[in-house]
Coordinates of C-alpha atoms in Angstrom, one line a residue:
M1 CA 113.3 84.6 88.3
A2 CA 115.4 86.8 86.1
R3 CA 112.8 87.7 83.8
Y4 CA 110.5 88.4 86.9
L5 CA 113.2 90.8 88.4
A6 CA 113.6 92.5 85.5
G7 CA 109.9 93.6 84.9
R8 CA 109.7 94.5 88.5
L9 CA 113.2 96.5 88.3
A10 CA 111.4 98.0 85.4
G11 CA 108.3 99.2 87.3
L12 CA 110.4 100.3 90.0
L13 CA 112.1 102.9 87.5
L14 CA 108.9 104.2 86.1
I15 CA 107.3 104.6 89.7
L16 CA 110.2 106.5 90.5
F17 CA 110.3 108.5 87.5
L18 CA 106.6 109.3 88.0
V19 CA 107.1 110.4 91.7
C20 CA 110.1 112.4 90.6
L21 CA 108.1 114.2 88.0
F22 CA 105.2 115.0 90.0
T23 CA 107.2 116.3 92.9
Y24 CA 109.3 118.1 90.8
L25 CA 106.2 119.7 89.3
I26 CA 104.3 120.5 92.7
F27 CA 107.5 122.1 94.3
F28 CA 109.3 123.9 91.4
K29 CA 106.2 124.9 89.6
L30 CA 103.2 125.5 91.8
S31 CA 105.2 126.6 95.1
P32 CA 106.7 130.2 95.6
D33 CA 109.7 131.3 93.5
P34 CA 112.7 129.6 94.8
A35 CA 114.9 132.9 93.6
L36 CA 112.5 135.0 95.8
M37 CA 113.2 132.7 99.0
I38 CA 117.1 132.4 98.4
C39 CA 117.4 136.4 97.7
G40 CA 115.2 137.3 100.7
K41 CA 113.0 140.6 101.3
T42 CA 115.5 143.4 100.1
C43 CA 116.3 142.1 96.7
T44 CA 116.6 143.9 93.5
P45 CA 114.7 142.4 90.3
D46 CA 118.3 142.1 88.5
R47 CA 119.6 139.9 91.6
I48 CA 116.4 137.7 91.3
E49 CA 117.1 137.1 87.7
Q50 CA 120.9 136.3 88.4
I51 CA 119.8 133.5 90.8
R52 CA 117.1 131.9 88.4
A53 CA 119.9 131.6 85.7
V54 CA 122.2 130.0 88.4
L55 CA 119.5 127.6 89.1
G56 CA 118.2 127.1 85.9
L57 CA 114.9 128.5 86.5
D58 CA 114.7 130.6 83.7
E59 CA 114.7 127.5 81.3
P60 CA 111.6 125.8 80.2
F61 CA 109.8 123.2 82.7
L62 CA 111.2 119.9 80.6
A63 CA 114.6 121.1 80.6
Q64 CA 114.7 121.9 84.2
F65 CA 113.4 118.2 84.8
G66 CA 115.6 116.9 82.3
T67 CA 118.6 118.7 83.9
Y68 CA 117.1 117.5 87.3
L69 CA 117.2 113.7 86.3
L70 CA 120.7 113.9 84.5
G71 CA 122.2 115.3 87.8
L72 CA 120.9 112.2 89.4
F73 CA 123.2 110.1 87.5
A74 CA 126.1 112.3 86.2
G75 CA 126.0 115.5 88.3
R76 CA 125.4 119.0 87.2
D77 CA 126.7 122.4 87.2
Y78 CA 125.4 125.7 88.7
G79 CA 126.3 129.0 87.5
A80 CA 129.3 129.9 85.1
G81 CA 132.8 131.1 85.0
A82 CA 134.4 131.9 88.5
N83 CA 131.2 131.1 90.3
L84 CA 130.8 127.7 88.6
V85 CA 129.9 124.8 91.4
H86 CA 129.8 121.3 90.4
C87 CA 127.4 119.3 92.2
P88 CA 128.8 115.6 92.0
A89 CA 126.1 112.5 91.4
P90 CA 123.9 111.7 92.9
C91 CA 123.0 115.5 92.7
L92 CA 119.9 116.6 94.6
G93 CA 120.7 120.3 94.7
Y94 CA 121.5 122.4 97.4
S95 CA 119.5 123.8 100.5
F96 CA 118.0 126.9 100.0
Q97 CA 118.6 127.7 103.8
T98 CA 122.0 126.4 104.7
S99 CA 123.3 125.9 101.0
Q100 CA 124.6 122.6 102.2
S101 CA 124.5 119.7 99.5
V102 CA 121.1 117.9 99.9
W103 CA 122.6 114.6 99.5
E104 CA 125.3 115.1 102.1
M105 CA 122.2 116.2 104.4
I106 CA 120.8 113.1 103.8
T107 CA 123.8 110.7 104.3
D108 CA 124.7 112.4 107.5
R109 CA 121.0 111.8 108.8
L110 CA 119.9 108.5 107.2
P111 CA 121.9 106.4 110.1
V112 CA 119.8 108.0 112.9
S113 CA 116.6 107.1 111.0
A114 CA 118.0 103.8 110.3
T115 CA 118.9 103.0 113.9
V116 CA 115.4 104.2 115.2
A117 CA 113.7 102.1 112.4
V118 CA 115.6 98.8 112.7
G119 CA 115.4 99.0 116.8
A120 CA 111.5 99.8 116.7
A121 CA 111.1 97.1 114.0
V122 CA 112.9 94.6 116.3
L123 CA 110.8 95.5 119.3
W124 CA 107.1 95.6 117.4
L125 CA 107.9 92.2 115.9
L126 CA 109.0 90.1 118.9
I127 CA 106.1 91.7 120.9
G128 CA 103.2 91.8 118.4
L129 CA 103.8 88.4 116.9
T130 CA 104.3 86.8 120.3
A131 CA 101.2 88.3 121.5
G132 CA 99.0 87.8 118.9
L133 CA 100.1 84.0 118.4
V134 CA 99.6 83.6 122.2
S135 CA 96.2 85.2 121.9
A136 CA 95.3 83.0 119.0
V137 CA 96.1 79.7 120.8
K138 CA 94.3 80.5 123.8
E139 CA 91.2 82.1 122.2
G140 CA 88.8 83.4 124.1
S141 CA 90.9 83.2 127.4
W142 CA 91.7 85.7 129.9
W143 CA 95.1 86.3 128.2
D144 CA 93.4 86.8 124.9
R145 CA 90.9 89.4 126.4
A146 CA 93.4 91.1 128.2
A147 CA 96.2 91.3 125.4
M148 CA 93.8 92.4 122.9
G149 CA 92.0 94.8 125.5
L150 CA 95.7 96.4 125.7
A151 CA 96.4 96.3 122.0
L152 CA 93.3 98.2 121.1
G153 CA 94.3 101.1 123.7
G154 CA 98.0 100.8 122.6
A155 CA 97.1 101.6 119.1
S156 CA 94.6 104.4 120.1
V157 CA 97.5 106.5 121.9
P158 CA 99.1 109.0 119.5
N159 CA 102.8 108.9 119.1
Y160 CA 103.5 112.5 120.6
V161 CA 101.3 111.8 123.6
L162 CA 103.4 108.5 124.4
A163 CA 106.7 110.5 123.8
L164 CA 105.9 113.0 126.0
A165 CA 104.4 110.9 128.7
L166 CA 107.9 108.9 128.5
Q167 CA 110.1 111.8 128.6
Y168 CA 108.0 113.0 131.8
V169 CA 108.2 109.9 133.5
L170 CA 111.6 108.3 132.6
V171 CA 113.7 111.6 132.2
V172 CA 112.2 114.0 134.4
R173 CA 110.6 112.2 137.4
L174 CA 112.4 108.9 137.7
E175 CA 115.7 110.4 136.1
I176 CA 116.7 106.9 134.9
L177 CA 117.2 107.6 131.3
P178 CA 118.9 110.6 129.5
F179 CA 117.2 112.9 127.1
P180 CA 117.4 111.4 123.8
S181 CA 120.6 112.5 121.3
A182 CA 122.0 111.0 118.4
V183 CA 125.3 109.4 120.0
P184 CA 127.3 106.8 117.5
F185 CA 127.4 103.4 119.2
S186 CA 131.3 103.4 118.7
E187 CA 131.4 106.0 120.8
D188 CA 129.5 105.4 123.8
P189 CA 127.6 101.8 123.5
V190 CA 125.3 102.6 126.9
L191 CA 124.5 105.9 126.2
W192 CA 123.8 105.0 122.5
L193 CA 121.2 102.4 124.2
Q194 CA 119.9 104.8 126.4
S195 CA 119.4 107.4 123.7
Y196 CA 117.6 105.2 121.5
L197 CA 115.4 103.3 123.9
M198 CA 112.5 105.9 124.0
P199 CA 112.0 106.5 120.7
W200 CA 112.1 102.7 120.1
L201 CA 109.3 102.0 122.7
V202 CA 107.3 104.9 121.3
L203 CA 107.5 103.8 117.5
A204 CA 107.3 100.0 118.6
T205 CA 103.9 100.6 120.9
G206 CA 101.6 101.3 118.3
Y207 CA 103.0 98.8 115.5
A208 CA 103.3 95.8 118.0
C209 CA 99.4 96.6 119.0
L210 CA 98.5 96.6 115.0
Y211 CA 100.6 93.3 114.7
A212 CA 99.1 91.8 117.6
R213 CA 95.9 92.0 116.3
L214 CA 96.5 91.2 113.0
T215 CA 98.6 88.0 113.9
R216 CA 95.6 86.7 116.0
S217 CA 93.0 87.1 113.2
N218 CA 95.4 85.7 110.5
V219 CA 96.3 82.6 113.0
I220 CA 93.1 81.9 114.0
D221 CA 91.7 81.8 110.1
T222 CA 94.4 79.7 109.3
L223 CA 93.6 77.3 112.1
A224 CA 90.2 76.8 110.6
E225 CA 91.3 75.7 107.4
N226 CA 91.0 72.2 106.0
F227 CA 94.6 71.7 105.9
M228 CA 94.9 72.0 109.5
R229 CA 92.3 69.3 110.4
T230 CA 94.2 67.0 107.9
A231 CA 97.4 67.8 109.9
R232 CA 95.9 67.1 113.0
A233 CA 94.2 63.8 111.8
K234 CA 97.4 62.8 110.8
G235 CA 98.7 62.5 114.5
L236 CA 100.8 65.6 114.2
G237 CA 101.6 67.3 117.7
P238 CA 100.4 70.7 118.2
T239 CA 103.9 72.5 118.3
L240 CA 104.6 70.8 114.9
T241 CA 101.6 71.6 113.6
M242 CA 101.6 75.2 114.5
R243 CA 105.2 75.7 113.4
R244 CA 105.1 73.8 109.7
H245 CA 101.5 74.4 108.8
A246 CA 100.1 77.6 110.6
L247 CA 102.8 80.1 110.9
R248 CA 103.8 80.3 107.2
P249 CA 100.3 81.3 105.8
A250 CA 99.5 83.3 108.3
L251 CA 102.6 85.3 108.4
T252 CA 102.5 86.1 104.6
P253 CA 100.0 89.2 104.9
I254 CA 102.1 90.4 107.9
T255 CA 105.3 90.5 105.6
T256 CA 103.5 92.5 103.3
I257 CA 102.5 95.1 106.0
F258 CA 106.0 95.0 108.1
G259 CA 107.9 95.5 104.5
M260 CA 105.9 98.6 103.9
D261 CA 105.9 99.9 107.2
F262 CA 109.7 99.2 107.8
A263 CA 110.5 100.7 104.3
A264 CA 108.6 104.1 105.3
L265 CA 110.3 104.3 108.5
L266 CA 113.5 104.5 106.7
G267 CA 112.3 107.5 105.1
G268 CA 112.0 108.9 108.6
A269 CA 110.0 108.8 111.4
L270 CA 108.8 112.5 111.5
I271 CA 106.9 112.8 114.6
T272 CA 109.2 110.8 116.9
E273 CA 112.3 112.2 115.7
T274 CA 110.8 115.8 116.1
V275 CA 109.3 115.1 119.6
F276 CA 112.8 113.4 120.6
G277 CA 115.0 116.2 118.8
L278 CA 116.7 113.3 116.9
N279 CA 118.3 114.8 113.8
G280 CA 117.3 112.1 111.5
V281 CA 115.6 112.4 108.1
G282 CA 112.2 112.7 109.6
K283 CA 113.3 115.9 111.6
M284 CA 115.1 117.2 108.5
A285 CA 111.8 117.1 106.8
A286 CA 110.0 118.6 109.2
D287 CA 112.3 121.3 109.5
S288 CA 112.3 121.8 105.3
I289 CA 108.4 121.9 105.4
A290 CA 108.4 124.8 108.0
K291 CA 111.0 126.7 105.9
N292 CA 109.8 125.7 102.3
D293 CA 113.2 124.3 101.7
Q294 CA 112.2 122.7 98.4
P295 CA 115.5 120.7 97.2
V296 CA 115.5 119.1 100.8
I297 CA 111.4 118.4 100.8
M298 CA 111.7 116.6 97.4
A299 CA 115.0 114.5 98.4
V300 CA 113.4 113.1 101.2
T301 CA 110.0 112.6 99.1
L302 CA 112.2 110.4 96.3
L303 CA 113.8 108.9 99.4
A304 CA 110.9 107.6 101.0
A305 CA 109.4 106.6 97.8
F306 CA 112.6 104.5 96.8
F307 CA 112.5 102.3 100.2
V308 CA 108.9 101.7 99.8
V309 CA 109.3 100.5 96.2
I310 CA 112.3 98.4 97.1
G311 CA 110.6 97.1 100.3
N312 CA 107.6 96.0 97.9
V313 CA 109.9 94.1 95.7
V314 CA 111.7 92.3 98.4
V315 CA 108.5 91.2 100.3
D316 CA 107.6 89.8 97.0
L317 CA 110.6 87.8 96.8
L318 CA 110.2 86.3 100.5
Y319 CA 106.7 85.2 99.6
T320 CA 108.2 82.1 97.9
G321 CA 109.9 81.2 101.3
L322 CA 106.7 81.7 103.4
D323 CA 104.4 80.1 101.2
P324 CA 105.3 77.2 98.7
R325 CA 102.1 78.2 96.5
V326 CA 103.8 81.1 95.3
R327 CA 106.2 80.7 92.5
V328 CA 108.3 83.6 91.1
R329 CA 108.4 83.1 87.3

């Protein structure tokens, strides 16, 4: 186990390094000059060179990249003399638009994205797995046809269409929910629940439909395996056979997909947060892309990559509990 974790950790660091390298190359070498963006339209050449010197953009690419990597672990300094500004670790730079620390921007908005992701994940797992399991057990019944028809329709509806429809019905017409806002749970638990209910429903709908279809397919395939016929031949009841022998192998591929989906959402649900005006990581990324705020875009990219890689490792470890045939060596 220790050797396995050490190998996965080394792979994790390598992947994050490559993501950081290519992201830095794209945003800082192939994009417009950051000094021009910061200085504005009415700017002198001397001022542009001064900004480039403060940001370290007058150095070779490898030196810039090395300074950026070192800043993630040890912090870095911007400017010199009286204008010296220290960026503590983990230093992701400063926003070109607001001059705010990118790390502080992310930590301020990450709880909103995490709340949206966790709430939606709970809903889509409960609905998707339950609907898929019942459809598999009652294959060919009216429930199966109706549930899979609804799942196909729900998966076909874009998130932004469903979000706008829910806002119009629940907020404008029926007035049973307030317009979503990032209210802390400790401040007003009821308003917190009301504010996040629509984002949860929007995100959970599409995922629940896909998970229902996937669960149904996996369970039906598992029920046709030889070991299931052997279990039934030994006299095990339907409930025990389903719980002990069918669900665990059927849930293995679902666990893989869930780990990736949930990890990606932790990096920000861009469309949902933007439509509902929730100031999470996804909305911050959308605003930064529109303004070409390179440090923020790069930081969000690295954050999303980090969550996906960590999610992949966690899923691999969970395999040993779901399927005894999988062994971590």
